[in-house]
Amino acid sequence: MERQHNSVVRTPLNSVVVQRRSKSKSYRQSYRSCLGAASRLGLTPALTARRLNTSRRAPKSHNITDKVDPEQLTLLLKTEWKLSYVTPLYQFRHTQLKSYSRQLSAFIAAEKQQGLAVDAEGSQSSFRVSFSVVQGMTETADDAETVLIQIHSKPMFAKQDDPQKLVWSGWLACINGNPDYLSSLSKDFICLPLFGSSGPEVLTTLVKSWFQQMFDCCFGPLEISHTSLQWLVALWTNCHTESNIQHLRMIWTLPVTPPLQITYTVDAQDAWELWSSVRKDPEEESEGGEEVEEGGSIDLKEVMRFMQGLKNHFYRHFRLDLSAGSLQQVSTALGSAKYSGRIKVSSDGKNCSQSFSQDTFLLTHTRKDKCCTNIFFLSF
Amino acid sequence: MDDSAKRLLQRFMRRIPTQMLKTTLEKWSRLTVAQQKSLDFTQSKWALTEALLDICEENKWTTKHISELEMIYVIDNPNQGMWHAFQLMDPEDDAHSVELTQFKEQFKSHLSELIRHVSVKIKKHTDEAVWIRIAWGDSYSRPNHLKPTYVVHYLQTPYVFVTSLTSKQKPLLSQALVLSTRHHAIKDANLSGKKFTAIRDLLMRQYQQAFPTKYPSPLKEKNQTVSNPLIEREQAGPAANRLQMACEAFGDGMLPQLQSAVYKLETKFRDQTNKTMTEREESFRCVVKFASTNLLESLRDCASSGIASTPVTPLLSSIPLKGRNYFVITDNSPGPSSQMHQKTDG
């Protein structure tokens, strides 16, 4: 059993490296070289390890509503965002947002008139773009402030005095960015590496191409890896005592013909009890010589033991090995994440909030009675 | 023509694809040749609806006639909506002699005794199936033809298939069915799906099943030149064996297009490596749903490719064997709450 665990732990490490190499985008390369440099410089193994997904800080209490306007936060909740990565933006200025709003509106109108992009009826309605800053949606002083973009438009058959409706929204964020990487950038660049969008694909394409032309950057798809999804399974379950997760739902697909989809939904309390049973003893932790942080840390080994426990229970009944398939989606009452790079954070009120960055995924959830927030860091 | 008939026709026209409209109208055989010819099927649906409304108005046709048209379409295209299977139980001695006319009369009279406003239409289809369309009302309102329940019963069999039935209407339908088919009870067969034909074929075993005798030997002589005949032969054995067991469990050839199966597991968590959970008193509650465009073919492929271990677990082979796709699994211990006792250790 022990040997099996070791091999399970090693696999994601390798796959992370392989995945990074296979991407030829310059941003990815600079990011990797930065990582490499960091380890050569002899930074603590703990830092590198965290970046490579073997261990994470346990959720810590944090009140995001102190920092971020709750009204702005609600704009980010309950919406499913399609994630992309963005290379650093050349000469992007947070002070120029009003001008960007005008320019992007004009750009969309011009593109529509060319008939390049969309349906005919769209050309009649005008689009109003607004850029705004989501103040406080950062973790460190080096992080650039999150930028929210909203596009309003009139519905096709709207009357003259009907108000414009929100048809598209998106944001660019950097939360807990790698400080070494951020400081290595020239002053002309602003790093907002994570792009989330929600709305018609045509508008997403237009916004992306405007950014590319204006700030000389590139966009690329961001999948949520199998390992990250497994982390979410554990991290969300770990939340259950503070905020009811209602259920733990995982969706696998199996490569048979025709493809088989398996939805495995576990009772919240039972999932939590299984999770606590696979957590390591505090003694074992100190034996390992690891730094004991406040609230403890979560180790990839524990995540894998949890997943294995869930898979074993499934196999005992169906004699069907879930490892043969791939985990496609994870969801609880706190949110959902899909392999295709779509993510949603739900809430049971105003008290829940979230933000994302490419390198880190920050998820926060506040309790109704106590204004505390859990923050998780996931390296994609 | 009243409003409800108008709305029923409009809704029917929205539902039916234009290319099917012509044949369905022909089967309805209420239009005269001239009326049929006057309809231009290349026109928009809106124009066709208007033309049909005019014809109906002229002939003073009512909801009765329009619901007939809807029924013809549904019988020809039954793979819509969610179908639930039921099974009649404890037949009386004369249950086998119930024939169509008697059933029709009895069903209508029993149902109208139970509920004042109800409209029933019964039609026998070519394959021995009796199709029933029920539009329900209540004590104060007339039958709502926009939300009809469809029931299919194969005479002299215990099988009944139902779509769009509310929990309020269920006891009424059950009682009328039990009485008119000369049975004592009816139970949920725990089988449901979008494809009516699939759940019917599965429950009534109308598909090709495989039997152990069909496969003479898992080992066959091959004349092909292979890189390593020894390895090839060694692997052929287990592979053929897996395929055989897969076919025995799920059937051979084309299988009924069942789209999902759901298991509610309320069993203990047993894992040698996890003492805490194994010693826990309570069961580990979870729900597992399998879904595919053709579930039985997917599961057969799982078993033959080795993703699922063979022999196939009774939990999965129960789908074709028992003709159901909803299971509640509890540990094999006495307890009144469990619907199905199944030893899960294999």
XYZ file of C-alpha atoms in Angstrom:
726
model
C 0.000 0.000 0.000
C 2.805 2.348 0.996
C 4.589 1.793 -2.279
C 1.476 2.466 -4.216
C 1.053 5.781 -2.491
C 4.549 6.863 -3.334
C 4.064 6.202 -6.984
C 0.784 8.050 -6.967
C 2.469 11.036 -5.437
C 5.246 11.050 -7.958
C 3.077 10.866 -11.023
C 1.529 14.321 -10.891
C 4.945 15.893 -10.350
C 6.183 14.406 -13.571
C 3.074 15.229 -15.456
C 3.282 18.852 -14.413
C 6.746 19.141 -15.857
C 5.847 17.339 -19.039
C 2.812 19.498 -19.529
C 4.757 22.688 -19.124
C 7.385 21.565 -21.624
C 4.844 20.684 -24.211
C 3.541 24.233 -24.280
C 5.695 26.451 -26.383
C 4.211 29.766 -25.322
C 6.865 32.203 -24.231
C 5.033 33.015 -21.052
C 5.049 29.400 -20.032
C 8.744 29.197 -20.759
C 9.643 32.259 -18.781
C 7.514 30.992 -15.973
C 9.297 27.679 -15.990
C 12.739 29.178 -16.214
C 11.842 31.331 -13.285
C 10.903 28.249 -11.327
C 14.114 26.575 -12.339
C 16.136 29.563 -11.273
C 14.369 29.640 -7.959
C 15.297 26.081 -7.163
C 18.872 26.619 -8.283
C 19.112 29.588 -5.998
C 18.340 27.230 -3.191
C 15.000 28.564 -2.093
C 13.263 26.477 0.510
C 12.000 23.178 -0.810
C 8.684 24.005 0.793
C 8.091 26.839 -1.642
C 8.952 24.761 -4.684
C 6.934 21.882 -3.343
C 3.896 24.056 -2.956
C 4.205 25.279 -6.493
C 4.387 21.700 -7.648
C 1.250 20.675 -5.853
C 2.564 18.283 -3.239
C 1.368 20.221 -0.246
C -0.796 23.213 0.428
C -1.509 25.505 3.260
C -4.673 24.521 5.004
C -7.518 26.985 4.617
C -6.877 30.024 6.730
C -9.401 32.472 8.032
C -9.536 35.613 6.067
C -12.157 38.224 5.705
C -12.355 39.180 2.083
C -15.333 41.485 2.528
C -13.058 43.786 4.543
C -10.966 44.249 1.440
C -13.405 43.918 -1.422
C -16.692 45.665 -1.993
C -19.422 43.021 -1.483
C -21.391 44.385 -4.407
C -18.472 43.846 -6.739
C -17.960 40.377 -5.294
C -21.499 39.341 -6.116
C -20.732 40.080 -9.765
C -18.143 37.305 -9.650
C -20.307 34.750 -7.915
C -22.710 32.166 -9.293
C -21.415 32.680 -12.794
C -19.542 29.954 -14.610
C -16.282 31.370 -15.888
C -14.310 29.980 -18.772
C -10.667 30.348 -17.838
C -7.762 31.339 -20.095
C -4.196 32.338 -19.387
C -2.802 35.675 -20.570
C 0.795 36.705 -21.083
C 1.848 40.003 -19.404
C 0.183 43.112 -20.815
C 2.493 45.714 -22.345
C 1.787 49.248 -21.125
C -1.522 48.475 -19.535
C -2.457 51.232 -17.085
C -5.113 50.949 -14.396
C -5.547 54.741 -14.720
C -6.647 54.478 -18.343
C -9.736 52.314 -17.839
C -12.194 54.955 -19.035
C -10.316 55.342 -22.257
C -10.114 51.537 -22.669
C -13.892 51.357 -22.239
C -14.373 53.780 -25.132
C -11.788 52.119 -27.319
C -13.139 48.593 -26.811
C -16.720 49.792 -27.476
C -15.549 51.375 -30.717
C -13.539 48.273 -31.612
C -16.533 45.976 -31.144
C -18.780 48.324 -33.144
C -16.232 48.474 -35.961
C -15.761 44.715 -36.069
C -19.510 44.194 -36.171
C -19.878 46.594 -39.058
C -17.260 44.762 -41.022
C -19.531 41.784 -40.758
C -16.555 39.734 -39.728
C -17.788 38.422 -36.507
C -21.434 38.058 -35.837
C -25.011 37.798 -36.719
C -26.728 40.572 -38.608
C -29.121 41.644 -35.888
C -26.205 42.394 -33.553
C -25.027 45.251 -35.725
C -28.138 47.249 -34.938
C -27.659 47.254 -31.212
C -24.783 49.233 -29.832
C -22.465 47.824 -27.233
C -21.414 49.703 -24.171
C -18.209 48.507 -22.537
C -17.169 49.354 -19.004
C -13.844 48.607 -17.358
C -13.609 48.784 -13.586
C -11.181 47.825 -10.845
C -12.188 45.285 -8.237
C -10.290 46.879 -5.359
C -8.631 44.538 -2.919
C -8.882 41.387 -5.000
C -5.207 40.645 -4.434
C -3.108 38.723 -1.995
C 0.312 40.331 -2.034
C 1.589 43.847 -2.654
C 3.056 42.718 -5.976
C -0.295 41.583 -7.382
C -1.910 43.944 -9.877
C -5.493 44.901 -9.083
C -8.210 42.786 -10.707
C -9.933 44.378 -13.698
C -13.583 43.689 -14.452
C -14.993 44.183 -17.944
C -18.720 44.329 -18.613
C -20.490 44.666 -21.932
C -24.044 45.941 -22.016
C -26.302 45.848 -25.022
C -29.920 46.208 -26.006
C -31.825 43.035 -26.765
C -32.745 42.449 -30.389
C -36.370 43.505 -30.258
C -36.115 45.960 -27.380
C -38.152 49.143 -27.337
C -36.493 52.539 -27.608
C -36.435 53.238 -23.882
C -35.638 49.729 -22.648
C -32.503 49.632 -20.518
C -29.370 47.943 -21.831
C -28.721 44.473 -20.511
C -25.487 42.874 -19.359
C -24.578 40.484 -22.186
C -20.961 39.633 -21.450
C -18.586 39.895 -18.535
C -14.988 39.003 -17.909
C -12.078 39.788 -15.665
C -8.313 39.709 -15.518
C -6.665 38.876 -12.229
C -3.412 38.152 -10.463
C -3.730 36.733 -6.992
C -0.688 35.610 -5.091
C 1.460 35.715 -8.187
C 4.958 34.321 -7.991
C 6.944 37.260 -6.544
C 10.165 36.205 -8.291
C 8.446 36.121 -11.604
C 6.621 39.409 -11.038
C 9.798 41.247 -10.053
C 11.630 39.842 -13.070
C 9.220 41.625 -15.418
C 10.114 44.970 -16.952
C 8.192 47.961 -15.593
C 6.346 48.245 -18.896
C 4.456 45.030 -18.258
C 1.478 44.409 -16.022
C 0.882 40.794 -15.106
C -2.776 39.769 -14.948
C -2.316 36.155 -15.943
C -5.802 34.781 -15.454
C -8.698 35.682 -17.713
C -12.243 34.571 -16.967
C -15.097 35.131 -19.376
C -18.805 34.511 -19.434
C -21.042 35.308 -22.369
C -21.260 34.745 -26.133
C -18.087 33.303 -27.657
C -18.064 36.009 -30.383
C -17.669 38.713 -27.783
C -14.963 36.760 -25.954
C -13.054 36.506 -29.230
C -13.434 40.230 -29.882
C -12.283 41.194 -26.390
C -9.290 38.872 -26.688
C -8.264 40.238 -30.063
C -8.544 43.826 -28.801
C -6.270 42.990 -25.864
C -3.834 41.272 -28.201
C -3.630 44.329 -30.435
C -3.540 46.876 -27.627
C -1.188 45.211 -25.170
C 0.791 42.779 -27.311
C -0.279 39.762 -25.281
C -1.407 36.213 -25.984
C -4.346 34.186 -24.681
C -4.425 30.436 -24.318
C -6.863 27.862 -22.953
C -6.436 26.895 -19.331
C -7.542 23.419 -18.435
C -8.045 22.423 -14.843
C -5.825 19.394 -14.550
C -6.866 16.064 -13.154
C -4.628 16.718 -10.151
C -6.183 20.119 -9.473
C -9.645 18.595 -9.626
C -8.578 15.987 -7.078
C -7.248 18.778 -4.880
C -10.628 20.451 -5.079
C -12.358 17.219 -4.069
C -10.302 17.221 -0.875
C -10.248 20.964 -0.190
C -13.954 21.417 -0.612
C -14.652 18.384 1.571
C -12.289 19.831 4.163
C -14.575 22.882 4.305
C -17.596 20.909 5.384
C -17.374 21.632 9.108
C -17.327 25.374 8.468
C -19.796 25.532 5.647
C -22.101 22.719 4.604
C -21.034 21.370 1.226
C -24.390 19.493 0.835
C -22.806 16.800 -1.309
C -19.558 15.860 -3.004
C -20.140 15.113 -6.677
C -17.532 13.797 -9.093
C -18.050 13.019 -12.742
C -15.803 10.580 -14.552
C -15.799 9.546 -18.174
C -14.595 6.128 -19.223
C -12.999 5.532 -22.616
C -15.330 2.825 -23.919
C -17.676 2.833 -26.911
C -20.046 4.525 -26.522
C -18.383 6.693 -23.815
C -19.607 6.008 -20.295
C -20.206 8.803 -17.822
C -20.232 8.027 -14.134
C -21.609 10.496 -11.608
C -20.559 9.613 -8.083
C -22.332 11.683 -5.432
C -21.334 11.209 -1.819
C -23.236 12.390 1.231
C -21.452 15.442 2.673
C -21.042 14.097 6.214
C -19.827 10.682 5.037
C -17.343 12.291 2.657
C -16.051 14.438 5.477
C -15.647 11.459 7.795
C -13.720 9.567 5.149
C -11.568 12.646 4.615
C -10.774 12.953 8.337
C -9.898 9.269 8.470
C -7.207 9.680 5.823
C -5.679 12.839 7.319
C -2.241 12.184 8.737
C -1.633 12.150 12.496
C -0.042 15.276 13.904
C 2.742 13.010 15.240
C 3.501 11.672 11.819
C 3.632 15.215 10.579
C 6.241 16.303 13.073
C 8.259 13.145 12.430
C 8.501 14.128 8.839
C 10.184 17.314 9.961
C 7.711 19.468 8.087
C 6.932 22.929 9.185
C 3.747 22.838 11.195
C 1.695 25.814 10.162
C -1.275 27.132 11.983
C -4.197 24.876 11.174
C -1.843 22.375 9.579
C -1.180 21.789 5.945
C -2.762 19.403 3.489
C -0.509 16.950 1.775
C -0.975 15.469 -1.679
C -0.620 12.029 -0.080
C -3.772 12.712 1.915
C -5.611 13.841 -1.188
C -4.574 10.661 -2.973
C -5.559 8.474 -0.001
C -8.984 10.154 -0.019
C -9.433 9.596 -3.751
C -8.259 5.996 -3.396
C -10.753 5.440 -0.595
C -13.593 6.742 -2.758
C -12.451 4.633 -5.705
C -12.086 1.504 -3.552
C -15.624 1.831 -2.260
C -16.826 2.183 -5.843
C -14.784 -0.814 -7.039
C -16.033 -3.010 -4.212
C -19.566 -2.584 -5.579
C -19.154 -2.338 -9.322
C -15.792 -4.058 -9.923
C -15.044 -1.199 -12.241
C -11.818 0.760 -11.980
C -12.403 4.512 -12.044
C -8.672 5.064 -12.573
C -9.205 3.837 -16.125
C -11.264 6.943 -16.782
C -10.670 10.617 -16.252
C -12.149 12.921 -13.684
C -14.070 15.572 -15.615
C -15.893 17.594 -13.050
C -16.101 18.204 -9.329
C -18.885 20.027 -7.575
C -20.234 20.771 -4.127
C -22.589 23.426 -2.833
C -19.526 25.700 -2.709
C -18.906 25.565 -6.435
C -17.947 23.504 -9.425
C -14.887 23.026 -11.577
C -14.571 21.275 -14.904
C -11.608 19.826 -16.731
C -12.477 22.075 -19.689
C -11.443 25.090 -17.602
C -14.840 26.230 -16.437
C -15.248 27.202 -12.851
C -18.068 28.490 -10.726
C -18.228 29.541 -7.123
C -21.653 29.544 -5.562
C -22.715 31.028 -2.314
C -25.593 30.887 0.070
C -25.762 34.610 0.386
C -23.588 37.653 0.253
C -20.943 36.087 2.395
C -19.140 34.082 -0.182
C -16.519 35.331 -2.522
C -13.803 34.163 -4.788
C -11.058 35.252 -7.034
C -8.633 33.580 -9.318
C -5.252 33.993 -10.880
C -3.482 31.762 -13.307
C -0.838 30.496 -10.978
C -3.104 30.461 -8.024
C -6.726 29.798 -7.621
C -8.101 31.568 -4.670
C -11.374 30.426 -3.367
C -12.982 32.029 -0.431
C -16.073 31.201 1.437
C -17.451 33.006 4.418
C -19.785 31.699 6.996
C -23.079 33.345 7.706
C -22.520 33.666 11.407
C -18.805 34.357 11.410
C -17.162 36.489 8.811
C -14.230 34.273 8.038
C -13.013 33.116 4.711
C -11.175 30.086 3.559
C -8.547 30.607 0.985
C -7.125 27.841 -1.080
C -4.228 28.082 -3.376
C -4.095 25.846 -6.369
C -1.348 25.929 -8.909
C -2.711 25.186 -12.330
C -63.614 25.710 -32.633
C -62.941 26.663 -29.026
C -59.787 28.135 -27.538
C -58.486 24.920 -26.011
C -58.747 23.069 -29.330
C -56.945 25.928 -31.018
C -54.165 25.906 -28.454
C -53.857 22.123 -28.709
C -53.416 22.325 -32.462
C -50.902 25.142 -32.176
C -48.882 23.206 -29.624
C -49.019 20.066 -31.742
C -47.774 22.018 -34.749
C -44.855 23.366 -32.739
C -43.887 19.858 -31.668
C -44.087 17.995 -34.960
C -41.230 18.302 -37.475
C -42.587 19.563 -40.828
C -41.383 16.507 -42.756
C -43.565 14.269 -40.574
C -46.659 16.401 -40.854
C -47.826 15.036 -44.200
C -47.768 11.346 -43.256
C -49.336 12.054 -39.859
C -52.206 13.962 -41.478
C -52.691 11.106 -43.954
C -52.911 8.609 -41.091
C -55.416 10.848 -39.358
C -57.540 10.530 -42.544
C -59.931 13.330 -41.654
C -58.877 15.728 -44.367
C -60.497 15.410 -47.744
C -58.250 14.936 -50.774
C -58.913 18.549 -51.751
C -58.023 19.822 -48.285
C -54.892 17.699 -48.236
C -53.886 19.080 -51.618
C -54.539 22.642 -50.542
C -51.814 22.387 -47.930
C -48.402 23.490 -49.175
C -45.841 21.659 -47.045
C -43.023 23.916 -48.207
C -44.683 26.828 -46.417
C -43.632 28.000 -42.994
C -45.067 26.249 -39.962
C -46.924 29.389 -39.026
C -48.708 29.494 -42.401
C -49.475 25.768 -42.224
C -50.931 26.160 -38.742
C -53.182 28.967 -39.957
C -54.360 26.857 -42.903
C -55.090 23.878 -40.663
C -56.937 26.069 -38.157
C -59.177 27.261 -40.999
C -59.936 23.703 -42.095
C -60.720 22.660 -38.508
C -63.000 25.669 -38.142
C -64.825 24.783 -41.337
C -65.423 21.201 -40.217
C -66.257 22.233 -36.645
C -63.641 19.876 -35.284
C -63.050 19.902 -31.533
C -60.401 18.909 -29.023
C -61.478 15.317 -29.545
C -60.331 15.353 -33.161
C -57.103 17.238 -32.494
C -56.096 14.937 -29.630
C -56.571 12.037 -32.050
C -54.023 13.662 -34.340
C -51.603 14.139 -31.448
C -52.011 10.506 -30.462
C -51.082 9.295 -33.951
C -47.908 11.315 -33.808
C -46.952 10.116 -30.317
C -47.540 6.459 -31.210
C -45.266 6.813 -34.224
C -42.637 8.732 -32.245
C -42.664 7.247 -28.766
C -39.054 8.059 -27.852
C -39.863 11.383 -26.232
C -40.406 12.428 -22.660
C -39.621 10.243 -19.670
C -41.175 6.786 -19.624
C -41.662 4.795 -16.422
C -42.333 1.072 -16.328
C -44.838 -0.565 -14.016
C -45.677 -4.180 -13.411
C -49.097 -5.615 -12.644
C -49.121 -8.212 -9.878
C -51.263 -11.076 -8.593
C -53.485 -11.751 -11.623
C -56.946 -13.125 -11.109
C -57.859 -16.375 -12.803
C -59.496 -14.619 -15.723
C -56.715 -12.059 -16.235
C -55.477 -13.904 -19.305
C -58.784 -13.625 -21.086
C -59.088 -9.824 -20.935
C -59.515 -8.602 -24.496
C -59.492 -5.142 -26.016
C -63.171 -4.175 -26.023
C -63.678 -5.331 -22.469
C -60.505 -3.574 -21.317
C -61.501 -0.337 -23.063
C -64.943 -0.250 -21.461
C -63.741 -1.254 -18.024
C -60.816 1.176 -17.975
C -62.947 4.129 -19.031
C -65.709 3.394 -16.566
C -63.352 2.732 -13.633
C -61.410 5.918 -14.251
C -64.475 8.120 -14.629
C -65.827 6.687 -11.377
C -62.668 7.839 -9.648
C -62.469 11.295 -11.171
C -65.257 13.389 -12.606
C -63.484 15.292 -15.327
C -61.302 13.035 -17.371
C -60.981 12.410 -21.058
C -59.729 9.031 -22.208
C -58.839 7.912 -25.684
C -57.765 4.335 -26.360
C -56.182 3.069 -29.549
C -54.785 -0.311 -30.418
C -51.451 -0.198 -32.165
C -50.268 -2.793 -34.693
C -47.879 -4.533 -32.289
C -50.544 -5.603 -29.770
C -49.918 -2.543 -27.657
C -52.894 -0.616 -26.328
C -52.212 3.102 -26.242
C -54.166 5.232 -23.795
C -54.254 9.018 -23.767
C -55.606 10.589 -20.619
C -56.368 14.297 -20.226
C -56.927 15.048 -16.555
C -59.185 17.578 -14.929
C -60.367 17.802 -11.343
C -63.677 18.329 -9.619
C -63.835 21.938 -10.786
C -61.927 22.110 -14.032
C -62.334 20.458 -17.396
C -59.677 18.036 -18.671
C -56.419 19.740 -19.585
C -55.532 18.451 -23.047
C -52.228 20.269 -23.081
C -50.706 17.957 -20.482
C -51.950 14.474 -21.314
C -50.647 11.265 -19.779
C -49.779 8.455 -22.159
C -50.067 4.843 -21.037
C -49.040 1.790 -23.034
C -50.212 -1.642 -21.954
C -49.579 -4.949 -23.658
C -52.710 -6.981 -23.137
C -52.238 -10.303 -21.349
C -48.839 -9.218 -20.063
C -48.095 -7.543 -16.741
C -46.291 -4.618 -18.375
C -47.410 -0.999 -18.351
C -45.418 2.029 -19.514
C -46.376 5.539 -18.529
C -45.218 9.046 -19.357
C -46.141 12.447 -17.847
C -47.939 11.218 -14.772
C -48.094 13.334 -11.629
C -48.038 11.805 -8.160
C -51.625 12.963 -7.657
C -52.828 11.091 -10.745
C -50.788 7.952 -10.051
C -53.153 6.260 -7.547
C -56.134 6.903 -9.845
C -54.419 5.397 -12.866
C -53.118 2.468 -10.817
C -56.560 1.580 -9.531
C -58.198 1.817 -12.946
C -55.463 -0.334 -14.478
C -55.522 -2.984 -11.757
C -59.300 -3.342 -11.958
C -59.611 -3.377 -15.725
C -56.778 -5.870 -16.272
C -58.080 -8.177 -13.502
C -55.047 -7.921 -11.269
C -54.707 -7.180 -7.553
C -51.798 -4.790 -7.470
C -49.345 -2.783 -9.501
C -45.769 -1.907 -8.607
C -43.041 0.382 -9.826
C -40.717 -1.683 -11.999
C -37.795 0.664 -11.221
C -37.086 1.165 -14.879
C -37.273 4.474 -16.678
C -35.790 6.157 -19.700
C -36.358 8.525 -22.574
C -36.519 5.795 -25.192
C -39.822 3.999 -24.892
C -38.723 1.239 -27.265
C -35.583 0.583 -25.223
C -37.281 0.160 -21.873
C -40.030 -1.945 -23.465
C -37.491 -4.224 -25.162
C -35.474 -4.513 -21.976
C -38.419 -5.359 -19.742
C -40.093 -7.667 -22.259
C -36.753 -9.243 -23.272
C -37.145 -8.372 -26.918
C -33.479 -8.352 -27.798
C -30.704 -10.770 -28.568
C -29.341 -12.415 -25.480
C -26.212 -14.498 -25.282
C -26.007 -17.883 -23.680
C -22.881 -19.705 -22.570
C -23.359 -22.416 -25.193
C -23.093 -19.913 -28.019
C -19.344 -19.659 -27.687
C -17.855 -23.077 -28.403
C -14.349 -22.290 -27.292
C -12.510 -19.174 -26.279
C -9.406 -20.438 -28.037
C -9.419 -20.380 -31.813
C -6.682 -21.382 -34.223
C -5.446 -18.420 -36.159
C -3.703 -18.599 -39.469
C -2.406 -15.069 -39.347
C 1.314 -14.560 -39.020
C 1.999 -12.800 -35.783
C 5.144 -11.439 -34.242
C 4.923 -13.662 -31.234
C 2.344 -16.376 -31.504
C 2.857 -17.486 -27.929
C 2.049 -14.095 -26.433
C -0.791 -13.665 -28.879
C -2.304 -16.966 -27.873
C -1.827 -16.328 -24.206
C -3.642 -13.005 -24.481
C -6.360 -14.292 -26.781
C -7.579 -16.661 -24.090
C -8.434 -14.110 -21.390
C -9.656 -11.576 -23.972
C -12.102 -14.028 -25.524
C -13.104 -15.115 -22.066
C -13.833 -11.522 -21.053
C -15.851 -10.937 -24.230
C -17.870 -14.065 -23.570
C -18.641 -13.069 -20.008
C -19.473 -9.531 -21.133
C -21.951 -10.848 -23.714
C -23.463 -13.292 -21.226
C -24.067 -10.439 -18.797
C -25.344 -7.764 -21.146
C -26.432 -9.463 -24.353
C -25.160 -9.851 -27.863
C -25.306 -7.617 -30.930
C -27.406 -4.468 -30.805
C -28.740 -3.771 -27.336
C -31.731 -1.692 -26.209
C -30.745 1.959 -25.949
C -31.017 2.431 -22.239
C -29.461 5.750 -21.276
C -28.899 5.579 -17.559
C -28.921 3.514 -14.402
C -28.933 4.780 -10.836
C -27.728 3.024 -7.684
C -28.394 4.342 -4.241
C -25.734 2.762 -2.065
C -26.334 2.483 1.664
C -23.644 -0.001 2.500
C -20.833 -0.055 4.994
C -17.471 1.288 3.989
C -15.072 -1.646 4.053
C -11.427 -1.143 3.286
C -8.595 -3.105 4.893
C -6.356 -0.047 4.744
C -8.861 2.176 6.540
C -9.626 0.882 10.015
C -11.527 3.966 11.188
C -14.061 3.839 8.386
C -14.410 0.064 8.408
C -15.229 0.114 12.122
C -17.777 2.855 11.627
C -21.336 1.797 12.411
C -23.208 3.875 9.862
C -23.337 3.094 6.194
C -21.550 5.204 3.598
C -24.291 6.975 1.667
C -23.741 7.734 -1.972
C -25.540 7.730 -5.304
C -23.911 6.436 -8.467
C -25.333 7.196 -11.873
C -24.117 5.550 -15.053
C -25.003 7.361 -18.264
C -24.284 6.762 -21.933
C -26.022 6.944 -25.280
C -26.300 3.176 -24.974
C -25.552 2.106 -21.424
C -25.631 -1.655 -21.958
C -23.181 -1.433 -24.858
C -20.875 0.784 -22.786
C -20.956 -1.650 -19.879
C -20.359 -4.604 -22.198
C -17.332 -2.763 -23.582
C -16.110 -2.056 -20.034
C -16.193 -5.757 -19.255
C -14.711 -6.977 -22.535
C -11.907 -4.408 -22.454
C -11.001 -5.234 -18.870
C -11.913 -1.862 -17.329
C -14.559 -3.774 -15.408
C -13.390 -7.017 -13.840
C -15.053 -10.224 -14.982
C -17.200 -11.993 -14.019
C -19.439 -8.955 -14.101
C -20.816 -7.963 -10.712
C -24.482 -8.846 -10.143
C -25.147 -5.174 -9.510
C -24.477 -4.327 -13.147
C -25.807 -7.507 -14.726
C -29.058 -6.950 -12.817
C -29.932 -4.176 -15.281
C -30.702 -6.554 -18.180
C -31.411 -9.556 -15.954
C -34.076 -7.872 -13.850
C -35.028 -5.252 -16.428
C -34.594 -2.299 -14.125
C -32.354 0.713 -13.828
C -32.962 2.009 -10.335
C -31.552 0.132 -7.380
C -31.285 0.705 -3.677
C -28.387 -1.324 -2.340
C -28.087 -2.155 1.328
C -25.933 -4.681 3.142
C -27.388 -8.125 3.365
C -28.797 -7.745 6.833
C -32.360 -7.781 8.127
C -33.906 -4.353 8.028
C -37.331 -3.130 7.029
C -36.089 -0.041 5.222
C -34.196 -1.770 2.454
C -35.886 -2.190 -0.873
C -33.421 -4.639 -2.240
C -31.150 -6.873 -0.263
C -28.045 -7.520 -2.156
C -24.830 -8.934 -0.951
C -22.274 -6.562 -2.291
C -19.180 -8.573 -1.592
C -19.691 -10.602 -4.734
